[in-house]
């Protein structure tokens, strides 16, 4: 990938083919060039930019100039001149793909001119046959005005220049992509768990790194105040017809541009009902296959039909397909679009947040999915004999996640440990062999967290702020939490917390078995969660039994989750399996010590405490127990409680080490970009 760098004293000329299918022009608001202001201040002496085109095929032909040369001096820039430049525009760099085609122009467009060029190219493209390309030549010339090289440039200015240059090179050397997240939830619009967190924050970070990012998810309206979250999204007035379930469904698109991201909400009456995205008090919705089939079809159309910020994303994009709900996207790309020449340059990456849910339905439902009949094999799934309901049950089903595994270009999970676990019989949920067969394109990247939302030094949900430098506020958070929960206010008593979905995955049964024994100790315990009614009832009953020690908060409540994270001393996560886990990351950032089962992302992110390591000062950020048994969980908790009571300085060191860990999304985003690059280097898995 080449990129054009404008540096002082450099003079270069470029001439290239721009294949419009492969061309991703970005309006400046979507470039994420936060440094545009200082880039404009750079002392480019003269910049010349011209764009010409010709209606010829790739075999060659004359160039026909349609654009005016833009010449301007940027010497001795003052505010007025800078404003002038903004009007005229600056070409910052060019990205090409491996074949040399331009895939992105990094430019600060001249106001008006930019629209003229781009809308011209796009309107021409729509008039031409698919195999036409518009040829363009971009000349860029930087001429040093020697006279302006004054002697009195001091060292400070030079070093400032150097910093700017490094920063500019960093921006320009980065390859940017058109990224389309497809997800059943994205915070703050919708969230039932970690999927919502990830799809609410990773897109923003990627957009900040210069990518053009769209997130496609349903517009859930459930008749509660939560509906207001969608108030900023407006109807794009683009309707499409989706052919599925033996009929035709009309879906609409709503859009909000926020934090550099195009949030696109697919609208259909089936998303408007009481409950959460997947179900209500009676269990999972019976038509989830239908609802998420609509989402996938709509997500495939969105980059082609939605003029976001004036321009569609086009056919060259990267789909980030999250969990089974989005799993039909790679199947649709392979079966419905590529055979007709669309999305030939697109790639899809399946991100597995939870293999425990695969979107499995009876085989007869295949005809509902809007896929060609001959693609049945991609989704075909046969239950093992032991899992069938009766002797005559052939166990035939369709499995949407399986379809995604066999058609996506690459596969990601949310930690390295989990990437390995899903290739084993124990962790593979029946898909381990398939996943093993794709091991070469399977990677794990640990999730980051939104460090601005989860920051104990500024969190709006907690009573007192604190940081690794000054931990005093944490004690006040604990007191406030005990008060809020109606527990005895006892700073010396260890307070243990649990936050999460009340699900088999989370090891709630272990807590349930362990509580009667644990309640003999001098301890307080608070649980926040909703899900399985069996566990909800048990939490209520435990609260009634252990009035002075136990609180079970049934429900989904984000402010309370922040207050528990800040106010507790210990956070317990006895998950049976945990692809990444976010609560242990939040806990460490808030100086709350995690006690976790040794699995998946928990093992990858929590470092087991070792009191004598690190020159005798101790190392580690929490306790990791194994095997998954009540006894080992209780033993780890008791060691943690003893350390809390009897070794204050050791405890503080544990807190600080956790608080100073880097869990930002930036680290994860860089690794995601590496995977994007690999995805684009390889040809499509299903051409
Ligand atoms: N009752 C409640 N009230 C308020 N907030 C609540 C809550 N119950 C849960 N939450 C919040 O939901 C999120 C849960 O995230 P997790 O990563 O722990 O689990 P989840 O299993 O949903 O996610 C799956 O996807 C994520 C993202 O990849 C993986 O980390 C994880 O391992 C995988 O199982 C946290 O932000 C938590 O605070």
Coordinates of C-alpha atoms in Angstrom, one line a residue, residues 169-686:
X169 CA 3.1 10.6 8.5
X170 CA 1.4 8.4 11.1
X171 CA -2.0 9.5 9.8
X172 CA -1.0 9.1 6.2
X173 CA 0.6 5.8 6.5
X174 CA -2.5 4.3 8.0
X175 CA -4.7 2.4 5.5
X176 CA -8.3 3.2 6.1
X177 CA -11.3 1.1 5.3
X178 CA -15.0 1.4 4.9
X179 CA -16.2 -0.7 7.8
X180 CA -19.8 -1.9 8.4
X181 CA -20.6 -3.4 11.8
X182 CA -23.7 -5.6 11.8
X183 CA -24.9 -6.3 15.3
X184 CA -28.1 -7.1 17.3
X185 CA -27.1 -4.4 19.9
X186 CA -25.0 -1.3 20.1
X187 CA -24.8 0.8 23.3
X188 CA -26.1 3.3 24.2
X189 CA -29.0 2.6 21.8
X190 CA -29.4 -1.0 22.8
X191 CA -27.6 -3.2 25.3
X192 CA -28.2 -6.4 27.2
X193 CA -24.6 -7.3 27.7
X194 CA -21.0 -7.1 26.4
X195 CA -22.0 -7.3 22.7
X196 CA -23.7 -3.9 23.1
X197 CA -20.6 -2.4 24.9
X198 CA -18.2 -3.6 22.2
X199 CA -20.4 -2.5 19.2
X200 CA -21.0 0.9 20.9
X201 CA -17.3 1.7 21.5
X202 CA -15.1 -0.1 19.0
X203 CA -16.7 1.7 16.0
X204 CA -16.1 5.1 17.6
X205 CA -12.4 4.3 18.1
X206 CA -12.0 3.0 14.6
X207 CA -13.7 6.1 13.2
X208 CA -11.3 8.2 15.3
X209 CA -8.4 6.3 13.6
X210 CA -9.6 7.5 10.1
X211 CA -11.9 4.7 9.0
X212 CA -15.3 5.3 7.7
X213 CA -17.6 3.4 10.0
X214 CA -21.2 2.4 9.8
X215 CA -23.0 0.3 12.5
X216 CA -26.2 -1.4 11.4
X217 CA -28.6 -2.7 14.1
X218 CA -32.3 -2.8 14.7
X219 CA -34.4 0.2 15.8
X220 CA -35.9 -1.4 18.9
X221 CA -38.8 0.5 20.4
X222 CA -40.4 -1.1 23.5
X223 CA -42.7 1.6 24.7
X224 CA -40.4 2.7 27.6
X225 CA -38.3 5.9 28.2
X226 CA -35.5 3.9 26.6
X227 CA -37.0 4.6 23.2
X228 CA -35.7 8.2 23.5
X229 CA -32.2 6.8 22.8
X230 CA -33.3 6.6 19.2
X231 CA -34.7 10.2 19.1
X232 CA -31.6 11.6 17.3
X233 CA -31.9 9.1 14.4
X234 CA -33.9 10.3 11.4
X235 CA -35.7 8.4 8.7
X236 CA -33.5 8.3 5.6
X237 CA -36.6 7.8 3.5
X238 CA -35.0 4.8 1.8
X239 CA -37.2 1.7 1.8
X240 CA -36.1 -1.6 0.6
X241 CA -38.0 -4.8 0.0
X242 CA -36.6 -8.0 1.6
X243 CA -37.8 -11.3 0.1
X244 CA -37.9 -13.8 2.9
X245 CA -40.3 -15.9 4.9
X246 CA -42.3 -16.5 1.7
X247 CA -43.2 -12.9 1.4
X248 CA -42.0 -9.4 0.9
X249 CA -41.1 -7.2 3.9
X250 CA -40.5 -3.5 3.7
X251 CA -37.8 -2.1 5.9
X252 CA -36.8 1.5 6.5
X253 CA -33.5 3.0 7.7
X254 CA -33.0 5.6 10.3
X255 CA -29.7 7.3 10.7
X256 CA -27.7 9.3 13.2
X257 CA -24.2 10.6 12.7
X258 CA -22.5 10.7 16.1
X259 CA -18.9 10.4 17.4
X260 CA -17.7 10.0 13.8
X261 CA -19.9 7.0 13.2
X262 CA -22.9 6.4 10.9
X263 CA -25.4 4.7 13.2
X264 CA -27.9 3.0 11.0
X265 CA -31.1 1.6 12.5
X266 CA -33.1 -0.9 10.5
X267 CA -36.8 -0.3 11.1
X268 CA -39.6 -2.9 10.9
X269 CA -42.6 -3.5 13.1
X270 CA -41.1 -6.7 14.5
X271 CA -38.6 -4.6 16.4
X272 CA -41.3 -2.7 18.1
X273 CA -42.5 -4.6 21.1
X274 CA -42.0 -4.8 24.9
X275 CA -39.0 -6.6 26.3
X276 CA -35.3 -6.5 25.4
X277 CA -33.8 -7.2 21.9
X278 CA -34.2 -10.9 22.3
X279 CA -37.2 -11.7 24.4
X280 CA -39.4 -10.7 27.4
X281 CA -40.6 -12.2 30.6
X282 CA -41.9 -15.2 28.8
X283 CA -38.6 -16.1 27.2
X284 CA -36.9 -15.6 23.8
X285 CA -39.1 -14.3 21.0
X286 CA -40.3 -17.0 18.7
X287 CA -39.6 -15.0 15.6
X288 CA -36.0 -14.1 16.3
X289 CA -34.8 -15.9 13.2
X290 CA -37.2 -13.7 11.1
X291 CA -36.1 -10.5 12.9
X292 CA -32.4 -11.1 12.4
X293 CA -32.8 -12.4 8.9
X294 CA -34.3 -8.9 8.1
X295 CA -31.3 -7.3 9.8
X296 CA -28.8 -9.2 7.7
X297 CA -30.6 -8.5 4.4
X298 CA -30.9 -4.9 5.2
X299 CA -27.3 -4.6 6.3
X300 CA -26.1 -6.0 3.0
X301 CA -28.2 -3.3 1.2
X302 CA -27.2 -0.4 3.4
X303 CA -23.7 0.3 2.0
X304 CA -25.2 0.2 -1.5
X305 CA -28.3 2.3 -1.1
X306 CA -27.7 4.8 1.8
X307 CA -26.1 8.1 0.8
X308 CA -24.6 8.8 4.2
X309 CA -23.0 12.2 4.4
X310 CA -23.9 12.4 0.7
X311 CA -22.1 9.3 -0.5
X312 CA -22.7 5.5 -0.2
X313 CA -20.1 3.3 1.3
X314 CA -20.1 1.3 -1.9
X315 CA -19.1 -2.3 -2.7
X316 CA -15.7 -2.2 -1.3
X317 CA -16.2 -2.5 2.4
X318 CA -15.4 -4.7 5.4
X319 CA -18.3 -6.3 7.1
X320 CA -17.8 -7.0 10.8
X321 CA -20.4 -9.6 11.5
X322 CA -21.1 -10.0 15.2
X323 CA -22.5 -13.3 16.5
X324 CA -25.2 -15.4 15.0
X325 CA -27.7 -12.5 14.6
X326 CA -25.5 -11.1 11.9
X327 CA -24.3 -14.5 10.6
X328 CA -26.3 -14.5 7.4
X329 CA -24.3 -11.5 6.0
X330 CA -21.3 -13.5 4.8
X331 CA -23.6 -16.2 3.4
X332 CA -25.6 -13.5 1.5
X333 CA -22.4 -11.9 0.1
X334 CA -21.3 -15.3 -1.2
X335 CA -24.6 -16.6 -2.5
X336 CA -26.6 -13.5 -3.5
X337 CA -24.2 -10.7 -4.4
X338 CA -20.9 -12.0 -5.6
X339 CA -22.4 -14.2 -8.4
X340 CA -23.8 -11.0 -9.8
X341 CA -20.7 -8.9 -9.6
X342 CA -21.5 -7.0 -6.4
X343 CA -19.3 -7.0 -3.3
X344 CA -16.5 -8.7 -5.2
X345 CA -14.0 -6.5 -3.3
X346 CA -15.8 -6.7 0.0
X347 CA -14.6 -8.9 2.9
X348 CA -16.4 -10.2 5.9
X349 CA -15.0 -10.9 9.4
X350 CA -17.1 -12.9 11.8
X351 CA -16.6 -11.8 15.4
X352 CA -17.6 -14.5 17.8
X353 CA -18.6 -13.0 21.2
X354 CA -20.4 -16.1 22.4
X355 CA -20.4 -19.5 20.8
X356 CA -23.1 -20.7 23.1
X357 CA -25.7 -19.0 20.9
X358 CA -25.8 -20.1 17.3
X359 CA -29.2 -19.4 15.8
X360 CA -30.3 -23.0 15.3
X361 CA -33.8 -23.7 14.0
X362 CA -35.5 -26.6 12.3
X363 CA -34.3 -27.4 8.8
X364 CA -37.6 -26.6 7.2
X365 CA -37.0 -22.9 8.1
X366 CA -34.2 -22.7 5.5
X367 CA -36.6 -21.7 2.8
X368 CA -37.5 -18.6 4.9
X369 CA -34.0 -17.1 4.9
X370 CA -34.0 -15.7 1.4
X371 CA -31.0 -17.8 0.3
X372 CA -30.7 -19.8 -2.9
X373 CA -31.8 -23.4 -2.4
X374 CA -28.4 -24.8 -3.5
X375 CA -26.7 -23.0 -0.5
X376 CA -28.5 -25.2 2.0
X377 CA -25.3 -27.1 2.8
X378 CA -23.7 -24.0 4.2
X379 CA -26.2 -23.9 7.0
X380 CA -27.0 -27.6 7.3
X381 CA -26.6 -28.9 10.8
X382 CA -27.3 -32.3 12.3
X383 CA -27.6 -32.7 16.0
X384 CA -25.7 -35.5 17.5
X385 CA -27.9 -38.5 18.4
X386 CA -27.9 -37.8 22.2
X387 CA -29.2 -34.2 21.6
X388 CA -32.2 -35.3 19.6
X389 CA -35.7 -35.0 21.1
X390 CA -37.0 -38.5 20.4
X391 CA -36.1 -41.7 18.6
X392 CA -37.5 -40.6 15.2
X393 CA -36.0 -37.1 15.3
X394 CA -33.5 -36.9 12.4
X395 CA -31.8 -33.9 14.2
X396 CA -31.8 -31.9 11.0
X397 CA -31.5 -28.1 11.5
X398 CA -30.1 -24.9 10.1
X399 CA -27.4 -23.2 12.0
X400 CA -26.8 -19.6 11.1
X401 CA -23.5 -19.3 13.0
X402 CA -22.2 -22.3 11.2
X403 CA -23.1 -20.7 7.9
X404 CA -21.0 -17.7 8.9
X405 CA -18.1 -19.8 9.9
X406 CA -17.9 -21.5 6.5
X407 CA -18.3 -18.4 4.4
X408 CA -16.6 -15.5 6.3
X409 CA -13.2 -14.4 5.1
X410 CA -11.8 -14.3 8.6
X411 CA -12.9 -15.2 12.1
X412 CA -12.2 -13.3 15.3
X413 CA -13.0 -14.0 18.9
X414 CA -12.7 -11.6 21.8
X415 CA -9.6 -13.1 23.5
X416 CA -6.8 -15.3 22.5
X417 CA -7.6 -17.9 25.1
X418 CA -11.2 -18.2 23.8
X419 CA -9.9 -18.5 20.2
X420 CA -8.2 -21.6 21.3
X421 CA -11.0 -22.9 23.5
X422 CA -13.5 -22.9 20.7
X423 CA -11.4 -25.3 18.7
X424 CA -11.6 -27.9 21.5
X425 CA -14.4 -30.3 22.2
X426 CA -15.1 -28.7 25.6
X427 CA -15.4 -25.2 24.3
X428 CA -16.5 -25.7 20.7
X429 CA -20.2 -26.3 21.2
X430 CA -20.2 -28.8 18.3
X431 CA -18.4 -26.4 16.0
X432 CA -14.9 -27.1 17.1
X433 CA -14.0 -29.2 14.1
X434 CA -15.2 -26.6 11.7
X435 CA -13.4 -23.9 13.6
X436 CA -10.2 -25.9 13.7
X437 CA -10.4 -26.3 9.9
X438 CA -10.4 -22.5 9.7
X439 CA -7.7 -22.1 12.3
X440 CA -5.4 -20.3 9.9
X441 CA -7.8 -17.3 9.7
X442 CA -8.9 -17.5 13.3
X443 CA -7.5 -14.9 15.7
X444 CA -8.3 -13.6 19.2
X445 CA -8.2 -9.9 20.2
X446 CA -9.0 -9.0 23.8
X447 CA -11.8 -6.4 24.0
X448 CA -11.0 -2.9 25.2
X449 CA -13.3 -0.8 27.4
X450 CA -14.7 2.7 27.0
X451 CA -12.3 4.4 29.4
X452 CA -14.2 7.6 29.4
X453 CA -17.5 5.9 30.4
X454 CA -15.7 3.8 33.0
X455 CA -13.4 6.2 34.7
X456 CA -13.4 6.4 38.5
X457 CA -11.9 9.9 38.4
X458 CA -14.9 11.3 36.5
X459 CA -17.7 8.8 36.7
X460 CA -21.0 10.6 37.0
X461 CA -22.8 7.6 38.7
X462 CA -20.6 7.5 41.8
X463 CA -20.5 9.7 44.8
X464 CA -16.8 10.3 45.1
X465 CA -14.0 10.3 42.5
X466 CA -10.6 8.6 42.9
X467 CA -7.6 7.5 41.0
X468 CA -4.5 5.3 41.4
X469 CA -2.7 8.4 42.8
X470 CA -5.4 9.1 45.4
X471 CA -7.6 6.1 46.4
X472 CA -9.4 7.8 49.2
X473 CA -12.6 8.3 47.3
X474 CA -13.1 4.6 47.0
X475 CA -13.9 4.2 50.7
X476 CA -16.7 6.8 50.3
X477 CA -18.1 4.9 47.3
X478 CA -18.2 1.7 49.5
X479 CA -20.0 3.5 52.3
X480 CA -22.5 5.0 49.9
X481 CA -23.2 1.7 48.3
X482 CA -23.7 0.0 51.7
X483 CA -26.1 2.8 52.5
X484 CA -27.9 2.6 49.2
X485 CA -28.3 -1.2 49.6
X486 CA -29.4 -0.9 53.3
X487 CA -26.4 -3.0 54.4
X488 CA -24.6 -2.2 57.7
X489 CA -22.0 0.5 57.0
X490 CA -18.8 -1.3 57.8
X491 CA -15.6 -0.2 56.0
X492 CA -13.6 -3.1 57.4
X493 CA -16.0 -5.8 56.2
X494 CA -15.0 -7.1 52.7
X495 CA -17.8 -6.4 50.2
X496 CA -18.0 -8.8 47.2
X497 CA -20.0 -8.0 44.0
X498 CA -21.3 -9.8 41.0
X499 CA -22.8 -8.1 37.9
X500 CA -24.1 -10.0 34.9
X501 CA -26.6 -11.9 33.0
X502 CA -28.2 -14.6 35.1
X503 CA -27.2 -17.4 32.7
X504 CA -25.7 -20.8 32.9
X505 CA -22.6 -19.4 31.2
X506 CA -21.9 -17.1 34.2
X507 CA -21.6 -19.8 36.8
X508 CA -24.5 -18.5 38.9
X509 CA -25.1 -22.1 40.1
X510 CA -21.7 -22.0 41.8
X511 CA -22.5 -18.8 43.6
X512 CA -25.9 -20.3 44.6
X513 CA -24.2 -23.4 46.1
X514 CA -21.4 -21.4 47.7
X515 CA -23.5 -18.7 49.4
X516 CA -24.8 -20.7 52.4
X517 CA -21.2 -21.5 53.4
X518 CA -19.8 -18.0 52.6
X519 CA -22.5 -16.3 54.7
X520 CA -20.9 -17.8 57.8
X521 CA -17.9 -15.5 57.2
X522 CA -17.8 -11.8 58.0
X523 CA -18.6 -10.6 54.5
X524 CA -21.2 -8.7 52.5
X525 CA -22.3 -9.7 49.0
X526 CA -24.3 -7.9 46.4
X527 CA -25.5 -9.3 43.1
X528 CA -27.0 -7.3 40.2
X529 CA -28.5 -9.2 37.3
X530 CA -31.4 -10.4 35.3
X531 CA -32.2 -13.4 33.2
X532 CA -33.1 -16.9 34.2
X533 CA -36.2 -16.6 36.5
X534 CA -34.9 -19.5 38.6
X535 CA -31.8 -17.5 39.6
X536 CA -33.9 -14.3 39.9
X537 CA -36.1 -16.0 42.5
X538 CA -33.1 -17.5 44.2
X539 CA -31.5 -14.0 44.6
X540 CA -34.7 -12.6 46.2
X541 CA -34.9 -15.6 48.5
X542 CA -31.2 -15.3 49.5
X543 CA -31.7 -11.6 50.3
X544 CA -34.6 -12.5 52.6
X545 CA -32.5 -15.1 54.3
X546 CA -29.3 -13.1 54.8
X547 CA -30.7 -9.7 55.5
X548 CA -27.5 -8.3 57.0
X549 CA -25.2 -9.7 54.4
X550 CA -26.7 -10.3 51.0
X551 CA -28.5 -8.1 48.5
X552 CA -29.9 -9.4 45.2
X553 CA -30.8 -6.6 42.8
X554 CA -32.9 -8.1 40.0
X555 CA -32.9 -6.0 36.9
X556 CA -30.7 -4.2 34.4
X557 CA -29.4 -1.0 35.8
X558 CA -26.3 0.8 34.4
X559 CA -25.9 3.4 37.2
X560 CA -26.1 0.7 39.8
X561 CA -23.5 -1.4 37.9
X562 CA -21.1 1.5 38.1
X563 CA -21.7 2.0 41.8
X564 CA -21.2 -1.7 42.6
X565 CA -18.0 -1.7 40.5
X566 CA -16.7 1.3 42.5
X567 CA -18.1 0.4 45.9
X568 CA -17.1 -3.2 46.2
X569 CA -13.7 -4.5 47.2
X570 CA -13.9 -7.8 45.2
X571 CA -15.7 -8.7 42.0
X572 CA -16.5 -12.4 41.6
X573 CA -16.8 -13.9 38.1
X574 CA -17.1 -17.7 38.3
X575 CA -18.0 -18.0 34.6
X576 CA -18.2 -21.5 33.1
X577 CA -16.8 -20.0 30.0
X578 CA -16.1 -16.4 29.2
X579 CA -15.0 -15.3 25.7
X580 CA -13.6 -12.0 27.1
X581 CA -15.6 -10.6 30.0
X582 CA -15.8 -6.9 30.5
X583 CA -16.7 -6.6 34.2
X584 CA -13.3 -7.8 35.3
X585 CA -11.7 -5.0 33.2
X586 CA -14.1 -2.4 34.7
X587 CA -13.4 -3.8 38.2
X588 CA -9.6 -3.5 37.8
X589 CA -9.9 0.1 36.5
X590 CA -11.9 0.9 39.6
X591 CA -9.5 -0.7 42.0
X592 CA -11.9 -3.6 42.7
X593 CA -10.0 -6.9 42.8
X594 CA -11.4 -9.6 40.4
X595 CA -11.7 -13.2 41.6
X596 CA -12.3 -15.2 38.4
X597 CA -12.5 -18.7 37.1
X598 CA -9.5 -19.6 34.8
X599 CA -11.2 -19.5 31.5
X600 CA -11.1 -17.6 28.2
X601 CA -10.7 -13.9 28.5
X602 CA -10.7 -14.0 32.3
X603 CA -7.5 -15.9 32.3
X604 CA -6.0 -13.7 29.6
X605 CA -6.8 -10.4 31.4
X606 CA -6.4 -11.1 35.1
X607 CA -3.0 -11.8 36.4
X608 CA -2.9 -14.2 39.4
X609 CA -1.6 -12.5 42.5
X610 CA 1.8 -13.7 43.6
X611 CA 2.8 -12.2 47.0
X612 CA 6.5 -12.9 46.8
X613 CA 7.2 -12.1 43.1
X614 CA 8.5 -8.7 41.9
X615 CA 11.3 -8.2 44.5
X616 CA 9.0 -9.3 47.3
X617 CA 6.5 -6.6 46.5
X618 CA 4.0 -8.9 44.9
X619 CA 2.7 -9.1 41.4
X620 CA -0.7 -9.7 39.8
X621 CA -4.1 -8.0 39.7
X622 CA -6.4 -10.6 41.2
X623 CA -7.1 -14.3 41.8
X624 CA -7.7 -17.0 39.3
X625 CA -9.3 -20.2 40.5
X626 CA -9.5 -23.6 39.0
X627 CA -11.2 -26.1 38.7
X628 CA -14.7 -24.7 38.4
X629 CA -15.9 -25.9 41.7
X630 CA -17.5 -24.4 44.8
X631 CA -14.5 -25.3 47.0
X632 CA -11.9 -23.6 44.8
X633 CA -14.1 -20.5 44.4
X634 CA -14.6 -20.2 48.1
X635 CA -10.9 -20.8 48.7
X636 CA -9.9 -18.0 46.3
X637 CA -12.5 -15.6 47.9
X638 CA -11.3 -16.4 51.4
X639 CA -7.6 -15.7 50.4
X640 CA -8.7 -12.4 48.9
X641 CA -10.7 -11.5 52.0
X642 CA -7.8 -12.3 54.3
X643 CA -5.5 -10.2 52.2
X644 CA -8.0 -7.3 52.3
X645 CA -8.2 -7.5 56.1
X646 CA -4.7 -8.3 57.1
X647 CA -2.4 -6.9 54.4
X648 CA -3.6 -3.4 53.6
X649 CA -0.5 -2.2 51.7
X650 CA -0.4 -5.4 49.6
X651 CA -4.1 -4.8 48.8
X652 CA -3.5 -1.2 47.8
X653 CA -0.6 -2.4 45.5
X654 CA -3.0 -4.9 43.9
X655 CA -5.5 -2.1 43.3
X656 CA -3.0 0.2 41.8
X657 CA -1.6 -2.4 39.5
X658 CA -5.0 -3.2 38.1
X659 CA -5.9 0.5 37.8
X660 CA -2.8 1.2 35.8
X661 CA -3.4 -1.5 33.3
X662 CA -4.0 -0.4 29.7
X663 CA -7.4 -1.6 28.7
X664 CA -8.1 1.1 26.1
X665 CA -9.7 0.2 22.8
X666 CA -6.8 1.8 21.0
X667 CA -4.6 -1.2 21.7
X668 CA -7.4 -3.6 20.4
X669 CA -8.1 -1.3 17.4
X670 CA -4.5 -1.6 16.2
X671 CA -4.8 -5.4 16.3
X672 CA -8.2 -5.2 14.5
X673 CA -6.5 -3.2 11.7
X674 CA -3.9 -5.9 11.3
X675 CA -6.7 -8.4 10.7
X676 CA -8.4 -6.0 8.3
X677 CA -5.2 -5.9 6.3
X678 CA -4.9 -9.7 6.3
X679 CA -8.5 -10.0 5.2
X680 CA -7.8 -7.7 2.2
X681 CA -4.6 -9.3 1.2
X682 CA -6.3 -12.6 0.7
X683 CA -8.8 -13.1 -2.1
X684 CA -12.4 -13.6 -0.9
X685 CA -12.8 -17.0 0.8
X686 CA -15.9 -17.7 -1.4

